[in-house]
mmCIF file of C-alpha atoms in Angstrom:
data_model
loop_
_atom_site.group_PDB
_atom_site.id
_atom_site.type_symbol
_atom_site.label_atom_id
_atom_site.label_comp_id
_atom_site.label_asym_id
_atom_site.label_seq_id
_atom_site.Cartn_x
_atom_site.Cartn_y
_atom_site.Cartn_z
ATOM 1 C CA MET A 1161 35.809 34.543 30.222
ATOM 2 C CA CYS A 1162 36.594 35.095 26.556
ATOM 3 C CA GLU A 1163 38.380 32.746 24.161
ATOM 4 C CA LEU A 1164 41.290 33.412 21.831
ATOM 5 C CA LEU A 1165 42.286 31.946 18.477
ATOM 6 C CA GLY A 1166 45.447 32.721 16.551
ATOM 7 C CA MET A 1167 47.342 31.369 13.561
ATOM 8 C CA SER A 1168 50.852 31.755 12.174
ATOM 9 C CA ALA A 1169 51.786 30.109 8.867
ATOM 10 C CA ASN A 1170 54.618 30.125 6.349
ATOM 11 C CA VAL A 1171 52.180 30.279 3.417
ATOM 12 C CA PRO A 1172 48.862 32.111 3.069
ATOM 13 C CA THR A 1173 46.404 29.815 4.856
ATOM 14 C CA ASP A 1174 42.731 30.009 5.688
ATOM 15 C CA ILE A 1175 41.449 29.457 9.219
ATOM 16 C CA CYS A 1176 37.989 28.176 8.277
ATOM 17 C CA PHE A 1177 38.415 24.802 10.045
ATOM 18 C CA SER A 1178 39.429 26.263 13.420
ATOM 19 C CA PHE A 1179 37.020 29.174 13.125
ATOM 20 C CA SER A 1180 34.126 26.720 12.692
ATOM 21 C CA GLU A 1181 34.805 25.499 16.234
ATOM 22 C CA LEU A 1182 35.081 29.028 17.614
ATOM 23 C CA ILE A 1183 31.702 29.974 16.121
ATOM 24 C CA GLU A 1184 29.958 27.231 18.100
ATOM 25 C CA ARG A 1185 31.633 28.287 21.339
ATOM 26 C CA GLY A 1186 30.472 31.856 20.691
ATOM 27 C CA GLY A 1187 27.045 31.448 22.280
ATOM 28 C CA ARG A 1188 25.985 27.881 21.464
ATOM 29 C CA THR A 1189 28.347 25.399 23.127
ATOM 30 C CA GLY A 1190 29.951 28.125 25.247
ATOM 31 C CA PRO A 1191 28.861 31.305 27.082
ATOM 32 C CA HIS A 1192 30.842 33.719 24.901
ATOM 33 C CA LYS A 1193 27.841 35.504 23.379
ATOM 34 C CA ASP A 1194 28.887 39.161 23.753
ATOM 35 C CA GLY A 1195 30.594 39.738 20.429
ATOM 36 C CA TRP A 1196 33.394 38.410 18.298
ATOM 37 C CA GLY A 1197 36.064 39.599 15.917
ATOM 38 C CA ILE A 1198 38.862 38.462 13.638
ATOM 39 C CA GLY A 1199 41.843 40.164 12.012
ATOM 40 C CA PHE A 1200 43.787 39.028 8.916
ATOM 41 C CA TYR A 1201 47.079 40.202 7.436
ATOM 42 C CA GLU A 1202 48.088 40.385 3.805
ATOM 43 C CA ASN A 1203 51.751 41.448 3.897
ATOM 44 C CA LYS A 1204 51.505 44.799 5.745
ATOM 45 C CA GLY A 1205 47.833 45.147 4.878
ATOM 46 C CA PHE A 1206 45.311 44.431 7.618
ATOM 47 C CA ARG A 1207 41.588 43.733 7.515
ATOM 48 C CA SER A 1208 39.336 43.073 10.484
ATOM 49 C CA PHE A 1209 35.726 42.107 11.067
ATOM 50 C CA ILE A 1210 34.056 42.726 14.434
ATOM 51 C CA ASP A 1211 30.462 42.188 15.517
ATOM 52 C CA PRO A 1212 28.849 42.647 18.962
ATOM 53 C CA GLN A 1213 26.319 39.902 18.127
ATOM 54 C CA PRO A 1214 26.806 36.278 19.277
ATOM 55 C CA CYS A 1215 29.211 34.565 16.917
ATOM 56 C CA CYS A 1216 26.967 31.500 16.558
ATOM 57 C CA ASP A 1217 24.123 33.658 15.179
ATOM 58 C CA SER A 1218 26.197 36.126 13.163
ATOM 59 C CA GLU A 1219 25.747 36.270 9.404
ATOM 60 C CA LEU A 1220 29.148 37.963 9.239
ATOM 61 C CA ALA A 1221 30.717 35.013 11.059
ATOM 62 C CA ARG A 1222 29.141 32.618 8.571
ATOM 63 C CA LEU A 1223 30.648 34.675 5.765
ATOM 64 C CA ILE A 1224 34.123 34.386 7.305
ATOM 65 C CA LYS A 1225 33.672 30.639 7.879
ATOM 66 C CA ASP A 1226 32.639 30.036 4.274
ATOM 67 C CA TYR A 1227 34.952 32.555 2.609
ATOM 68 C CA PRO A 1228 38.535 31.235 2.785
ATOM 69 C CA ILE A 1229 40.524 34.411 3.397
ATOM 70 C CA LYS A 1230 44.166 33.341 3.307
ATOM 71 C CA SER A 1231 46.702 34.967 5.602
ATOM 72 C CA HIS A 1232 50.076 34.385 7.275
ATOM 73 C CA ILE A 1233 48.779 35.666 10.619
ATOM 74 C CA VAL A 1234 45.275 35.680 12.125
ATOM 75 C CA ILE A 1235 43.941 36.755 15.530
ATOM 76 C CA SER A 1236 40.350 36.065 16.576
ATOM 77 C CA HIS A 1237 38.321 36.488 19.773
ATOM 78 C CA ILE A 1238 34.904 35.614 21.182
ATOM 79 C CA ARG A 1239 33.751 37.712 24.110
ATOM 80 C CA GLN A 1240 32.065 37.075 27.437
ATOM 81 C CA ALA A 1241 31.770 40.642 28.744
ATOM 82 C CA ASN A 1242 33.006 41.471 32.232
ATOM 83 C CA SER A 1243 34.284 45.005 31.656
ATOM 84 C CA GLY A 1244 32.487 47.475 29.425
ATOM 85 C CA ALA A 1245 29.138 47.214 27.676
ATOM 86 C CA VAL A 1246 28.362 44.854 24.831
ATOM 87 C CA SER A 1247 29.096 47.213 21.945
ATOM 88 C CA LEU A 1248 31.122 47.536 18.771
ATOM 89 C CA GLN A 1249 33.812 49.729 20.358
ATOM 90 C CA ASN A 1250 34.396 47.108 23.077
ATOM 91 C CA THR A 1251 34.743 44.185 20.661
ATOM 92 C CA HIS A 1252 38.145 42.530 20.116
ATOM 93 C CA PRO A 1253 40.547 42.374 18.416
ATOM 94 C CA PHE A 1254 41.859 45.907 18.796
ATOM 95 C CA SER A 1255 44.458 47.423 16.485
ATOM 96 C CA ARG A 1256 46.849 50.389 16.455
ATOM 97 C CA GLU A 1257 49.589 51.643 14.131
ATOM 98 C CA LEU A 1258 53.211 51.880 15.263
ATOM 99 C CA TRP A 1259 56.383 52.196 13.129
ATOM 100 C CA GLY A 1260 54.320 51.839 9.959
ATOM 101 C CA ARG A 1261 52.816 48.515 11.008
ATOM 102 C CA HIS A 1262 49.329 47.486 12.072
ATOM 103 C CA TRP A 1263 49.497 45.894 15.531
ATOM 104 C CA CYS A 1264 46.574 43.634 16.445
ATOM 105 C CA TYR A 1265 45.727 42.358 19.932
ATOM 106 C CA ALA A 1266 43.112 40.328 21.815
ATOM 107 C CA HIS A 1267 42.871 39.526 25.530
ATOM 108 C CA ASN A 1268 41.205 36.839 27.604
ATOM 109 C CA GLY A 1269 40.787 37.501 31.323
ATOM 110 C CA GLN A 1270 39.912 40.246 33.740
ATOM 111 C CA LEU A 1271 42.185 42.940 35.182
ATOM 112 C CA LYS A 1272 41.295 44.569 38.496
ATOM 113 C CA GLU A 1273 42.059 48.254 39.089
ATOM 114 C CA PHE A 1274 43.409 48.510 35.547
ATOM 115 C CA GLU A 1275 43.004 52.294 35.715
ATOM 116 C CA GLN A 1276 46.305 52.299 37.630
ATOM 117 C CA LEU A 1277 48.020 51.644 34.310
ATOM 118 C CA ALA A 1278 48.870 55.239 33.504
ATOM 119 C CA LEU A 1279 48.432 56.371 29.913
ATOM 120 C CA CYS A 1280 50.112 59.443 28.445
ATOM 121 C CA PRO A 1281 47.843 62.469 27.848
ATOM 122 C CA ALA A 1282 45.974 62.377 24.550
ATOM 123 C CA GLU A 1283 47.533 65.656 23.451
ATOM 124 C CA GLN A 1284 50.882 63.861 23.310
ATOM 125 C CA HIS A 1285 49.440 61.682 20.538
ATOM 126 C CA ALA A 1286 49.845 58.584 22.678
ATOM 127 C CA PHE A 1287 47.687 55.462 22.444
ATOM 128 C CA GLN A 1288 44.211 56.017 23.881
ATOM 129 C CA PRO A 1289 41.281 53.627 24.356
ATOM 130 C CA VAL A 1290 38.095 54.150 22.358
ATOM 131 C CA GLY A 1291 35.909 51.858 24.487
ATOM 132 C CA GLU A 1292 35.692 51.155 28.213
ATOM 133 C CA THR A 1293 37.259 47.723 28.610
ATOM 134 C CA ASP A 1294 40.191 46.683 30.756
ATOM 135 C CA SER A 1295 41.487 44.840 27.676
ATOM 136 C CA GLU A 1296 41.772 47.898 25.436
ATOM 137 C CA HIS A 1297 43.224 50.011 28.249
ATOM 138 C CA ALA A 1298 45.912 47.347 28.748
ATOM 139 C CA PHE A 1299 46.578 47.269 24.997
ATOM 140 C CA CYS A 1300 47.143 51.026 24.895
ATOM 141 C CA TRP A 1301 49.507 50.696 27.836
ATOM 142 C CA ILE A 1302 51.390 47.851 26.130
ATOM 143 C CA MET A 1303 51.739 49.838 22.915
ATOM 144 C CA SER A 1304 53.111 52.805 24.847
ATOM 145 C CA GLU A 1305 55.661 50.519 26.488
ATOM 146 C CA ILE A 1306 56.581 48.924 23.152
ATOM 147 C CA ALA A 1307 57.150 52.381 21.678
ATOM 148 C CA LYS A 1308 59.703 52.986 24.448
ATOM 149 C CA ILE A 1309 61.598 49.806 23.537
ATOM 150 C CA GLY A 1310 62.232 51.139 20.039
ATOM 151 C CA PRO A 1311 61.926 49.691 16.530
ATOM 152 C CA GLU A 1312 65.511 48.455 16.402
ATOM 153 C CA GLU A 1313 64.562 45.614 18.774
ATOM 154 C CA ALA A 1314 61.187 44.834 17.220
ATOM 155 C CA THR A 1315 62.361 41.948 15.057
ATOM 156 C CA SER A 1316 64.578 40.051 17.502
ATOM 157 C CA CYS A 1317 64.229 37.664 20.429
ATOM 158 C CA ASP A 1318 65.705 40.455 22.543
ATOM 159 C CA PHE A 1319 62.421 42.280 22.007
ATOM 160 C CA ALA A 1320 60.489 39.355 23.510
ATOM 161 C CA HIS A 1321 62.718 39.398 26.596
ATOM 162 C CA LYS A 1322 62.066 43.122 26.992
ATOM 163 C CA LEU A 1323 58.336 42.707 26.401
ATOM 164 C CA LYS A 1324 57.806 39.887 28.895
ATOM 165 C CA PRO A 1325 58.289 41.992 32.092
ATOM 166 C CA LYS A 1326 55.571 44.329 30.787
ATOM 167 C CA LEU A 1327 53.215 41.392 30.348
ATOM 168 C CA ASP A 1328 54.147 40.016 33.773
ATOM 169 C CA HIS A 1329 53.191 43.402 35.219
ATOM 170 C CA LEU A 1330 49.757 43.137 33.607
ATOM 171 C CA ARG A 1331 49.391 39.630 35.028
ATOM 172 C CA SER A 1332 49.743 41.129 38.506
ATOM 173 C CA PHE A 1333 46.359 42.837 37.915
ATOM 174 C CA GLY A 1334 44.544 39.559 37.276
ATOM 175 C CA VAL A 1335 44.103 37.049 34.460
ATOM 176 C CA PHE A 1336 45.980 38.080 31.332
ATOM 177 C CA ASN A 1337 46.034 35.676 28.388
ATOM 178 C CA MET A 1338 46.983 37.539 25.219
ATOM 179 C CA LEU A 1339 47.652 37.344 21.504
ATOM 180 C CA LEU A 1340 49.575 40.201 19.866
ATOM 181 C CA THR A 1341 51.087 40.641 16.410
ATOM 182 C CA ASP A 1342 52.915 43.282 14.384
ATOM 183 C CA SER A 1343 52.152 41.529 11.052
ATOM 184 C CA VAL A 1344 55.388 39.493 11.191
ATOM 185 C CA TYR A 1345 55.595 37.923 14.652
ATOM 186 C CA LEU A 1346 52.764 36.440 16.694
ATOM 187 C CA TYR A 1347 53.196 36.740 20.474
ATOM 188 C CA ALA A 1348 51.213 34.460 22.796
ATOM 189 C CA TYR A 1349 51.281 35.078 26.557
ATOM 190 C CA CYS A 1350 49.613 32.814 29.108
ATOM 191 C CA THR A 1351 48.314 33.312 32.630
ATOM 192 C CA THR A 1352 45.779 30.495 32.905
ATOM 193 C CA LYS A 1353 44.747 28.867 29.615
ATOM 194 C CA LEU A 1354 46.463 28.876 26.241
ATOM 195 C CA SER A 1355 47.524 25.954 24.031
ATOM 196 C CA TRP A 1356 49.126 25.601 20.625
ATOM 197 C CA ILE A 1357 49.799 23.034 17.947
ATOM 198 C CA THR A 1358 52.149 23.116 14.942
ATOM 199 C CA ARG A 1359 51.067 21.103 11.916
ATOM 200 C CA ARG A 1360 53.636 20.072 9.313
ATOM 201 C CA ALA A 1361 54.260 17.183 6.926
ATOM 202 C CA PRO A 1362 53.289 14.422 7.093
ATOM 203 C CA PHE A 1363 49.842 15.929 7.556
ATOM 204 C CA GLY A 1364 46.970 13.823 8.850
ATOM 205 C CA GLU A 1365 43.318 14.141 9.768
ATOM 206 C CA ALA A 1366 41.818 16.161 12.618
ATOM 207 C CA ARG A 1367 38.342 16.305 14.145
ATOM 208 C CA LEU A 1368 36.828 19.306 15.914
ATOM 209 C CA ARG A 1369 35.555 18.875 19.470
ATOM 210 C CA ASP A 1370 32.227 20.716 19.311
ATOM 211 C CA VAL A 1371 31.352 20.424 15.624
ATOM 212 C CA GLU A 1372 30.780 17.393 13.431
ATOM 213 C CA LEU A 1373 33.629 18.369 11.144
ATOM 214 C CA GLN A 1374 36.752 16.486 10.145
ATOM 215 C CA VAL A 1375 39.466 17.486 7.682
ATOM 216 C CA ASP A 1376 42.335 15.698 6.004
ATOM 217 C CA PHE A 1377 45.093 18.320 6.015
ATOM 218 C CA SER A 1378 47.180 16.308 3.536
ATOM 219 C CA SER A 1379 44.676 17.185 0.812
ATOM 220 C CA GLU A 1380 44.753 20.885 1.710
ATOM 221 C CA THR A 1381 48.508 21.466 2.065
ATOM 222 C CA THR A 1382 51.904 20.966 0.447
ATOM 223 C CA PRO A 1383 54.841 19.131 2.082
ATOM 224 C CA ASN A 1384 56.513 22.481 2.826
ATOM 225 C CA ASP A 1385 53.603 24.046 4.743
ATOM 226 C CA VAL A 1386 53.961 24.868 8.446
ATOM 227 C CA VAL A 1387 50.912 26.114 10.332
ATOM 228 C CA THR A 1388 50.626 26.861 14.046
ATOM 229 C CA VAL A 1389 47.262 27.397 15.735
ATOM 230 C CA ILE A 1390 46.942 28.910 19.227
ATOM 231 C CA ALA A 1391 43.709 28.662 21.209
ATOM 232 C CA THR A 1392 42.373 29.093 24.730
ATOM 233 C CA GLU A 1393 41.230 25.463 24.701
ATOM 234 C CA PRO A 1394 42.410 22.771 22.258
ATOM 235 C CA LEU A 1395 40.048 22.744 19.285
ATOM 236 C CA THR A 1396 40.518 19.113 18.257
ATOM 237 C CA ASP A 1397 40.311 15.918 20.281
ATOM 238 C CA ASP A 1398 42.615 13.713 18.208
ATOM 239 C CA GLU A 1399 45.817 15.810 18.147
ATOM 240 C CA ARG A 1400 48.475 16.579 20.735
ATOM 241 C CA TRP A 1401 48.396 20.231 21.794
ATOM 242 C CA THR A 1402 51.095 21.971 23.854
ATOM 243 C CA THR A 1403 49.735 23.609 27.001
ATOM 244 C CA MET A 1404 51.493 26.848 27.915
ATOM 245 C CA GLU A 1405 52.687 27.547 31.439
ATOM 246 C CA GLU A 1406 51.696 30.474 33.634
ATOM 247 C CA GLY A 1407 53.832 33.489 32.753
ATOM 248 C CA GLU A 1408 55.142 31.948 29.532
ATOM 249 C CA LEU A 1409 55.623 34.009 26.362
ATOM 250 C CA VAL A 1410 55.963 32.187 23.035
ATOM 251 C CA VAL A 1411 56.751 33.909 19.724
ATOM 252 C CA PHE A 1412 55.953 32.468 16.287
ATOM 253 C CA ARG A 1413 57.031 33.502 12.815
ATOM 254 C CA GLN A 1414 55.842 31.801 9.637
ATOM 255 C CA GLY A 1415 54.432 28.939 11.673
ATOM 256 C CA GLU A 1416 57.630 28.195 13.599
ATOM 257 C CA MET A 1417 58.284 28.937 17.253
ATOM 258 C CA VAL A 1418 61.250 31.346 17.235
ATOM 259 C CA CYS A 1419 61.391 32.328 20.901
ATOM 260 C CA GLN A 1420 60.139 31.040 24.235
ATOM 261 C CA VAL A 1421 60.513 33.056 27.448
ATOM 262 C CA LYS A 1422 59.460 31.611 30.799
#
């Protein structure tokens, strides 16, 4: 299956350290060779890079790894295709606009009979998939359901409680691990594998699992920084990661966990 990587921080932060690990898993130390992508936010602005080539061999991925784009929220994905061809339109993360915000989403897993998730007709200007994947179809369905909840709930923990039954419904179709953001909140939902770690002062050193790379975060941060990283598998072998439970939804804002729904 695919792998996910997300970040929420209270200050603009680059994800170069964690992304270095993801690159190796994208076709070299892991089987996820069918494309990759990453999305960054700058206030309400959103930029994304997607590539159907293996991440480990991608010149674009090397650019991202070496170019420290700083952001409060990041979502990244490496793909092992099981639904839809290996192509640009099937490469995560996917994004849509709602309520004047860019929503970004990536999925790890496989959904059976996902066509049962009814989408509104295109002429009603509803969310429609561009590619053929179960992941994008589910995203369009989620966005349609979010639109029904209404913007007045979109910045509260009440919204997470209303969103979770929708995600549980998707889990009934198969494996559904997900990262979703509206540029302010980062939502992480687990079916099988998802872990997170929050780094704050006093910062220490960390070593990646698959890459000969170690960093001393104390030299890269200030005492007020708070950075949370979410990943399918823990990226470091010398830190304590929190493993999410099946059916758990966790919401982060500016690096802090603000809501947890089990």
